[in-house]
CSV table of C-alpha atoms in Angstrom, one decimal:
chain,number,residue,atom,x,y,z
A,1,MET,CA,-9.2,20.4,11.1
A,2,ARG,CA,-9.8,17.1,12.9
A,3,ALA,CA,-9.1,13.7,10.9
A,4,LEU,CA,-9.5,10.2,11.3
A,5,VAL,CA,-6.5,7.9,9.6
A,6,VAL,CA,-8.0,4.4,8.9
A,7,ASP,CA,-5.1,2.0,7.9
A,8,ASP,CA,-4.0,-1.2,9.1
A,9,SER,CA,-0.4,-0.4,8.5
A,10,ARG,CA,1.0,1.5,11.5
A,11,THR,CA,3.5,2.8,9.1
A,12,MET,CA,1.2,4.2,6.6
A,13,ARG,CA,-1.0,5.7,9.6
A,14,SER,CA,2.2,7.7,10.6
A,15,ILE,CA,2.9,9.0,7.0
A,16,LEU,CA,-0.7,10.3,6.9
A,17,SER,CA,-0.7,11.7,10.5
A,18,ARG,CA,2.6,13.5,10.0
A,19,SER,CA,1.3,15.1,6.6
A,20,LEU,CA,-1.9,16.0,8.2
A,21,ALA,CA,-0.3,17.5,11.0
A,22,VAL,CA,1.9,19.8,9.0
A,23,LEU,CA,-1.5,21.3,8.1
A,24,GLY,CA,-2.6,21.6,11.8
A,25,ALA,CA,-4.7,18.9,11.8
A,26,GLU,CA,-5.8,17.0,15.1
A,27,VAL,CA,-5.3,13.3,14.2
A,28,GLU,CA,-7.0,10.2,15.5
A,29,GLU,CA,-5.9,6.8,14.1
A,30,ALA,CA,-7.7,3.5,13.6
A,31,GLU,CA,-6.4,0.2,12.4
A,32,ASP,CA,-9.5,-1.2,10.7
A,33,GLY,CA,-12.9,-0.1,9.7
A,34,ALA,CA,-14.3,-1.4,12.7
A,35,VAL,CA,-12.2,0.5,15.2
A,36,ALA,CA,-13.0,3.6,13.1
A,37,LEU,CA,-16.5,3.3,13.5
A,38,SER,CA,-16.0,2.9,17.1
A,39,ARG,CA,-14.2,5.9,17.2
A,40,LEU,CA,-17.0,7.9,15.3
A,41,GLU,CA,-19.3,6.7,17.6
A,42,ALA,CA,-17.3,7.6,20.7
A,43,GLY,CA,-16.2,11.0,20.1
A,44,ALA,CA,-17.0,14.2,18.0
A,45,LEU,CA,-17.4,13.8,14.4
A,46,PRO,CA,-13.8,14.6,12.5
A,47,ASP,CA,-14.1,16.6,9.4
A,48,LEU,CA,-11.9,14.0,7.3
A,49,ALA,CA,-11.4,10.4,7.2
A,50,LEU,CA,-8.6,8.9,5.2
A,51,VAL,CA,-9.3,5.4,4.6
A,52,ASP,CA,-7.6,2.3,3.3
A,53,TRP,CA,-9.4,-0.3,1.4
A,54,ASN,CA,-7.6,-3.7,2.3
A,55,MET,CA,-7.8,-3.9,5.9
A,56,PRO,CA,-8.4,-7.1,8.4
A,57,VAL,CA,-11.8,-7.2,10.3
A,58,MET,CA,-13.6,-4.5,8.3
A,59,ASP,CA,-12.4,-3.2,4.9
A,60,GLY,CA,-12.4,0.3,3.9
A,61,LEU,CA,-15.2,0.1,1.4
A,62,THR,CA,-17.5,-1.6,4.1
A,63,PHE,CA,-16.3,1.4,6.5
A,64,VAL,CA,-17.8,3.9,3.9
A,65,ARG,CA,-20.9,2.1,3.3
A,66,GLU,CA,-21.5,1.7,7.2
A,67,ALA,CA,-20.6,5.4,7.7
A,68,ARG,CA,-23.0,6.6,4.8
A,69,ARG,CA,-26.0,4.8,6.5
A,70,ARG,CA,-25.5,7.2,9.5
A,71,PRO,CA,-27.3,10.7,8.3
A,72,GLU,CA,-25.6,12.4,11.5
A,73,TRP,CA,-22.1,11.8,9.9
A,74,ARG,CA,-23.1,13.1,6.6
A,75,SER,CA,-20.5,16.1,7.0
A,76,LEU,CA,-17.8,13.8,7.2
A,77,THR,CA,-15.6,13.9,4.3
A,78,ILE,CA,-14.2,10.6,3.4
A,79,MET,CA,-11.0,9.8,1.2
A,80,MET,CA,-10.0,6.5,0.1
A,81,VAL,CA,-6.2,6.2,0.2
A,82,THR,CA,-5.4,2.6,-1.2
A,83,THR,CA,-3.4,0.7,-3.6
A,84,GLU,CA,-6.9,-0.2,-5.3
A,85,GLY,CA,-6.2,1.8,-8.3
A,86,GLU,CA,-8.4,0.4,-10.9
A,87,TYR,CA,-11.1,2.5,-12.4
A,88,ASP,CA,-13.9,0.2,-11.3
A,89,GLN,CA,-12.6,0.3,-8.0
A,90,ILE,CA,-12.5,3.8,-7.6
A,91,ALA,CA,-16.0,3.8,-9.0
A,92,ARG,CA,-17.2,1.5,-6.5
A,93,ALA,CA,-15.8,3.6,-3.5
A,94,MET,CA,-17.2,6.8,-5.2
A,95,ALA,CA,-20.6,5.3,-5.4
A,96,ALA,CA,-20.4,4.0,-2.0
A,97,GLY,CA,-20.0,7.8,-0.6
A,98,ALA,CA,-16.2,8.4,-0.8
A,99,HIS,CA,-15.4,12.1,-2.0
A,100,GLU,CA,-12.0,11.7,-2.9
A,101,TYR,CA,-9.5,8.8,-3.8
A,102,LEU,CA,-5.8,8.6,-3.7
A,103,VAL,CA,-3.8,5.7,-5.1
A,104,LYS,CA,-0.5,4.7,-3.2
A,105,PRO,CA,2.4,5.7,-3.7
A,106,PHE,CA,1.6,9.2,-3.1
A,107,THR,CA,3.5,12.4,-2.3
A,108,ALA,CA,2.3,14.6,0.5
A,109,GLU,CA,2.2,17.3,-2.3
A,110,ALA,CA,-0.5,14.9,-3.9
A,111,LEU,CA,-2.5,14.6,-0.6
A,112,PHE,CA,-2.5,18.3,0.0
A,113,ASP,CA,-3.8,18.7,-3.5
A,114,LYS,CA,-6.6,16.7,-2.9
A,115,LEU,CA,-7.3,18.2,0.4
A,116,GLU,CA,-7.3,21.5,-1.3
A,117,LEU,CA,-9.7,20.5,-3.9
A,118,LEU,CA,-11.8,19.4,-0.7
A,119,GLY,CA,-11.6,22.7,0.7
A,120,LEU,CA,-9.6,21.2,3.6
A,121,ALA,CA,-6.2,22.6,3.0
A,122,GLY,CA,-4.7,25.9,2.3
A,123,SER,CA,-2.7,27.2,-0.4
A,124,ALA,CA,-0.3,24.7,-2.5
A,125,ASP,CA,2.8,26.9,-1.6
A,126,GLY,CA,2.9,26.0,2.0
A,127,SER,CA,1.9,22.5,1.2
A,128,ASN,CA,4.7,22.0,-1.1
A,129,ASP,CA,7.0,23.2,1.4
A,130,ALA,CA,5.8,20.6,3.8
A,131,GLY,CA,5.6,17.9,1.5
A,132,ALA,CA,9.3,18.1,0.5
A,133,ASN,CA,10.2,17.4,4.3
A,134,LEU,CA,8.0,14.6,4.3
A,135,ALA,CA,8.7,12.7,1.2
A,136,GLY,CA,11.2,14.2,-0.6
A,137,GLY,CA,10.2,13.0,-4.1
A,138,GLU,CA,8.5,14.0,-7.1
A,139,GLU,CA,5.0,14.4,-7.7
A,140,SER,CA,3.2,11.3,-8.0
A,141,GLY,CA,0.0,9.3,-7.1
A,142,GLY,CA,-3.9,10.0,-7.7
A,143,GLY,CA,-3.8,8.9,-11.2
A,144,ARG,CA,-2.0,5.7,-12.0
B,1,MET,CA,-3.2,-15.6,-20.6
B,2,SER,CA,-0.1,-14.5,-22.6
B,3,SER,CA,-1.2,-10.9,-22.7
B,4,ALA,CA,-1.4,-10.6,-18.9
B,5,THR,CA,2.2,-12.1,-18.8
B,6,GLU,CA,3.4,-9.4,-21.2
B,7,LEU,CA,1.9,-7.0,-19.2
B,8,VAL,CA,4.1,-7.5,-16.0
B,9,SER,CA,7.7,-7.0,-17.2
B,10,THR,CA,10.9,-6.1,-15.7
B,11,GLU,CA,10.3,-2.4,-16.9
B,12,SER,CA,7.0,-2.0,-15.4
B,13,LEU,CA,8.3,-3.6,-12.4
B,14,GLU,CA,11.0,-1.1,-12.2
B,15,GLU,CA,8.6,2.0,-12.9
B,16,ILE,CA,6.6,1.0,-10.0
B,17,LEU,CA,9.6,0.8,-7.5
B,18,GLN,CA,11.0,3.8,-8.6
B,19,GLU,CA,7.6,5.7,-8.0
B,20,VAL,CA,7.3,3.8,-4.7
B,21,TRP,CA,11.1,4.9,-3.7
B,22,SER,CA,10.6,8.5,-4.7
B,23,ALA,CA,7.6,9.0,-2.7
B,24,TYR,CA,8.5,7.3,0.4
B,25,LEU,CA,12.3,6.5,0.6
B,26,ALA,CA,13.7,9.5,-1.2
B,27,ALA,CA,15.5,10.6,2.1
B,28,LEU,CA,16.9,7.0,2.2
B,29,GLU,CA,20.8,7.3,2.4
B,30,PRO,CA,22.7,4.2,1.6
B,31,GLY,CA,24.4,2.7,4.6
B,32,ALA,CA,27.3,0.2,4.6
B,33,PRO,CA,25.9,-3.1,5.8
B,34,ARG,CA,27.9,-5.0,8.5
B,35,PRO,CA,29.2,-8.0,7.4
B,36,ASP,CA,27.3,-10.4,9.9
B,37,GLU,CA,23.9,-8.6,8.7
B,38,ARG,CA,24.3,-9.1,5.1
B,39,VAL,CA,23.3,-12.8,5.0
B,40,HIS,CA,20.2,-11.9,6.8
B,41,GLU,CA,17.1,-11.2,4.6
B,42,LEU,CA,13.5,-10.3,5.1
B,43,THR,CA,11.1,-11.4,2.6
B,44,VAL,CA,7.4,-10.1,2.3
B,45,THR,CA,4.6,-11.0,-0.2
B,46,VAL,CA,1.2,-10.2,-1.0
B,47,ALA,CA,-0.9,-12.9,-3.2
B,48,VAL,CA,-3.0,-11.8,-6.1
B,49,ARG,CA,-5.9,-14.2,-6.7
B,50,GLY,CA,-9.0,-13.9,-9.4
B,51,ALA,CA,-8.4,-13.9,-13.2
B,52,TRP,CA,-4.9,-13.7,-12.6
B,53,ASN,CA,-3.0,-15.6,-9.7
B,54,GLY,CA,0.5,-15.2,-8.4
B,55,TYR,CA,2.4,-13.2,-5.9
B,56,VAL,CA,4.5,-10.0,-5.7
B,57,GLU,CA,7.5,-10.6,-3.4
B,58,LEU,CA,10.3,-8.0,-2.0
B,59,THR,CA,13.5,-9.3,-0.4
B,60,PHE,CA,15.0,-7.1,1.8
B,61,PRO,CA,18.7,-7.5,3.3
B,62,GLN,CA,18.3,-7.0,6.9
B,63,PRO,CA,20.0,-3.4,6.8
B,64,ALA,CA,17.9,-2.2,4.0
B,65,ALA,CA,14.6,-3.4,5.8
B,66,ARG,CA,15.5,-1.2,8.8
B,67,LEU,CA,16.7,1.7,6.7
B,68,ALA,CA,13.5,1.7,4.8
B,69,ALA,CA,11.4,1.4,8.0
B,70,ALA,CA,13.4,4.2,9.5
B,71,ALA,CA,12.9,6.5,6.6
B,72,MET,CA,9.3,6.0,6.5
B,73,LEU,CA,8.5,6.2,10.3
B,74,LEU,CA,11.1,8.7,10.8
B,75,PHE,CA,12.7,7.0,13.4
B,76,GLY,CA,16.3,6.4,14.2
B,77,ALA,CA,17.2,2.7,13.0
B,78,ASP,CA,17.9,1.8,16.9
B,79,GLU,CA,14.5,2.9,17.9
B,80,LEU,CA,12.6,0.3,15.6
B,81,SER,CA,11.2,-3.0,16.7
B,82,GLU,CA,10.9,-6.0,14.7
B,83,ARG,CA,7.3,-5.3,14.2
B,84,ASP,CA,7.9,-1.8,13.1
B,85,VAL,CA,10.2,-3.2,10.4
B,86,GLN,CA,7.8,-5.8,9.3
B,87,ASP,CA,5.0,-3.2,9.3
B,88,ALA,CA,6.9,-1.0,6.8
B,89,ILE,CA,8.1,-3.4,4.5
B,90,GLY,CA,4.8,-5.2,4.5
B,91,GLU,CA,3.4,-1.7,3.6
B,92,LEU,CA,5.9,-1.4,0.8
B,93,VAL,CA,4.9,-4.7,-0.8
B,94,ASN,CA,1.2,-3.8,-0.5
B,95,ILE,CA,2.0,-0.7,-2.6
B,96,VAL,CA,4.0,-2.5,-5.1
B,97,GLY,CA,1.6,-5.4,-5.2
B,98,GLY,CA,-1.3,-3.1,-5.8
B,99,ASN,CA,0.2,-1.5,-8.6
B,100,VAL,CA,1.3,-4.7,-10.0
B,101,LYS,CA,-2.4,-5.7,-9.7
B,102,SER,CA,-3.6,-2.8,-11.6
B,103,LEU,CA,-1.7,-4.0,-14.6
B,104,LEU,CA,-3.4,-7.4,-14.6
B,105,PRO,CA,-6.7,-8.5,-16.1
B,106,SER,CA,-9.7,-7.9,-13.4
B,107,PRO,CA,-11.1,-9.0,-11.1
B,108,THR,CA,-8.3,-9.7,-8.7
B,109,LYS,CA,-7.9,-9.4,-5.1
B,110,LEU,CA,-4.7,-8.6,-3.2
B,111,SER,CA,-3.9,-10.5,0.3
B,112,LEU,CA,-2.9,-8.8,3.1
B,113,PRO,CA,1.0,-8.6,3.1
B,114,ALA,CA,2.5,-11.8,4.9
B,115,VAL,CA,6.4,-12.1,6.0
B,116,THR,CA,7.5,-15.4,4.7
B,117,THR,CA,10.4,-17.3,3.3
B,118,ARG,CA,11.5,-16.9,-0.3
B,119,LEU,CA,9.4,-18.5,-3.0
B,120,GLU,CA,10.5,-21.0,-5.1
B,121,HIS,CA,10.0,-22.0,-8.6
B,122,ASP,CA,8.8,-25.5,-8.0
B,123,GLY,CA,5.7,-26.5,-5.9
B,124,ASP,CA,2.0,-27.2,-6.2
B,125,GLU,CA,1.3,-23.7,-7.4
B,126,GLY,CA,3.5,-24.0,-10.5
B,127,LEU,CA,5.2,-20.6,-9.6
B,128,ARG,CA,6.9,-19.0,-12.8
B,129,LEU,CA,9.1,-15.9,-12.2
B,130,LEU,CA,7.6,-13.2,-14.6
B,131,ALA,CA,10.1,-10.3,-13.4
B,132,GLU,CA,12.9,-9.6,-11.2
B,133,VAL,CA,14.5,-6.2,-10.3
B,134,ALA,CA,17.2,-5.3,-7.7
B,135,TYR,CA,16.6,-1.6,-6.8
B,136,GLY,CA,18.0,0.8,-4.3
B,137,PRO,CA,21.2,1.3,-2.9
B,138,SER,CA,23.7,-0.7,-4.5
B,139,ASP,CA,25.3,-2.1,-1.6
B,140,THR,CA,21.9,-3.4,-0.3
B,141,PRO,CA,19.5,-3.7,-3.1
B,142,VAL,CA,15.9,-4.6,-2.7
B,143,VAL,CA,14.8,-7.5,-4.7
B,144,ALA,CA,11.4,-7.3,-6.1
B,145,ARG,CA,9.9,-10.4,-7.9
B,146,VAL,CA,6.6,-11.1,-9.5
B,147,TRP,CA,5.6,-14.7,-9.7
B,148,ARG,CA,2.6,-16.2,-11.6
B,149,ALA,CA,1.1,-19.3,-10.3
B,150,THR,CA,0.2,-21.0,-13.4
B,151,ALA,CA,-1.3,-24.2,-11.8
B,152,VAL,CA,-3.9,-22.1,-9.9
B,153,ASP,CA,-4.7,-20.3,-13.3
B,154,GLY,CA,-5.2,-23.7,-14.5
B,155,GLN,CA,-7.3,-24.8,-11.9
B,156,GLU,CA,-9.7,-22.0,-12.3
B,157,GLY,CA,-9.9,-22.2,-15.9
B,158,GLN,CA,-11.1,-25.8,-15.3
B,159,GLU,CA,-13.4,-24.8,-12.8
B,160,GLY,CA,-14.7,-21.9,-15.2
B,161,GLN,CA,-15.2,-24.6,-18.1
B,162,GLN,CA,-17.2,-26.9,-15.9
B,163,ALA,CA,-19.5,-24.1,-14.7
B,164,GLN,CA,-20.3,-23.3,-18.4
């Protein structure tokens, strides 16, 4: 799997990239939506984009809308990973073209569960082992 | 106005902190702070603007900030730059702020995190402390605060009345 992690926080990009690396993913990072669009235009299309909402320059919702205007990027699976947990925000993101939504804080297990639902991760058994190393916490996120 | 105030309580703030710590800082081992570091604090805030106005603030003793950043980035504390530390605690206040925001009336917007000085009760915005929780290692707790900017609320209310 090839993935693009889009978040203005280097810390969060690192957490997400480590989680995806456990799954064997090849990960690229971008610090805002505009940089992410440039990455998509410049290289091979990844399978997955994990996208924060609140970012400078170009926010995540705008990125999703821009990406969905490009038919050649239709195969890109987009998951919002954000603190924006209100129902209407989730609805806006899904309407714009996001496939899934994960609310921060999340554990690696919660991320893997979402990826499994999208057909982008393997069994939960392996995921849980990996998640314990990354987060060490209990199940959370995704449904606040 | 009062119903929003009741939604952000010490209990709800503590619950959010517990969830954040469990997700990202469970591996954090309390370390004894050096006495000369104890006096230094880092404060990060996010502003909430819209149907409810205020701030969410986290104040870290310097050692706690470095330990948190090290735990999130999986770096040794000595390998961290100041920028790493600010980014990590900025992300923590962003997450705590986002979860506080989800308790508030909509619509509201969350600002990007800012490293700042401690907020004060007095000032043009009429800040009122709604909740305060000390969380984390007992020797270096992080203090989370939620402030309501009552004067900004008032301004928005007046504007709304004029518009009607």
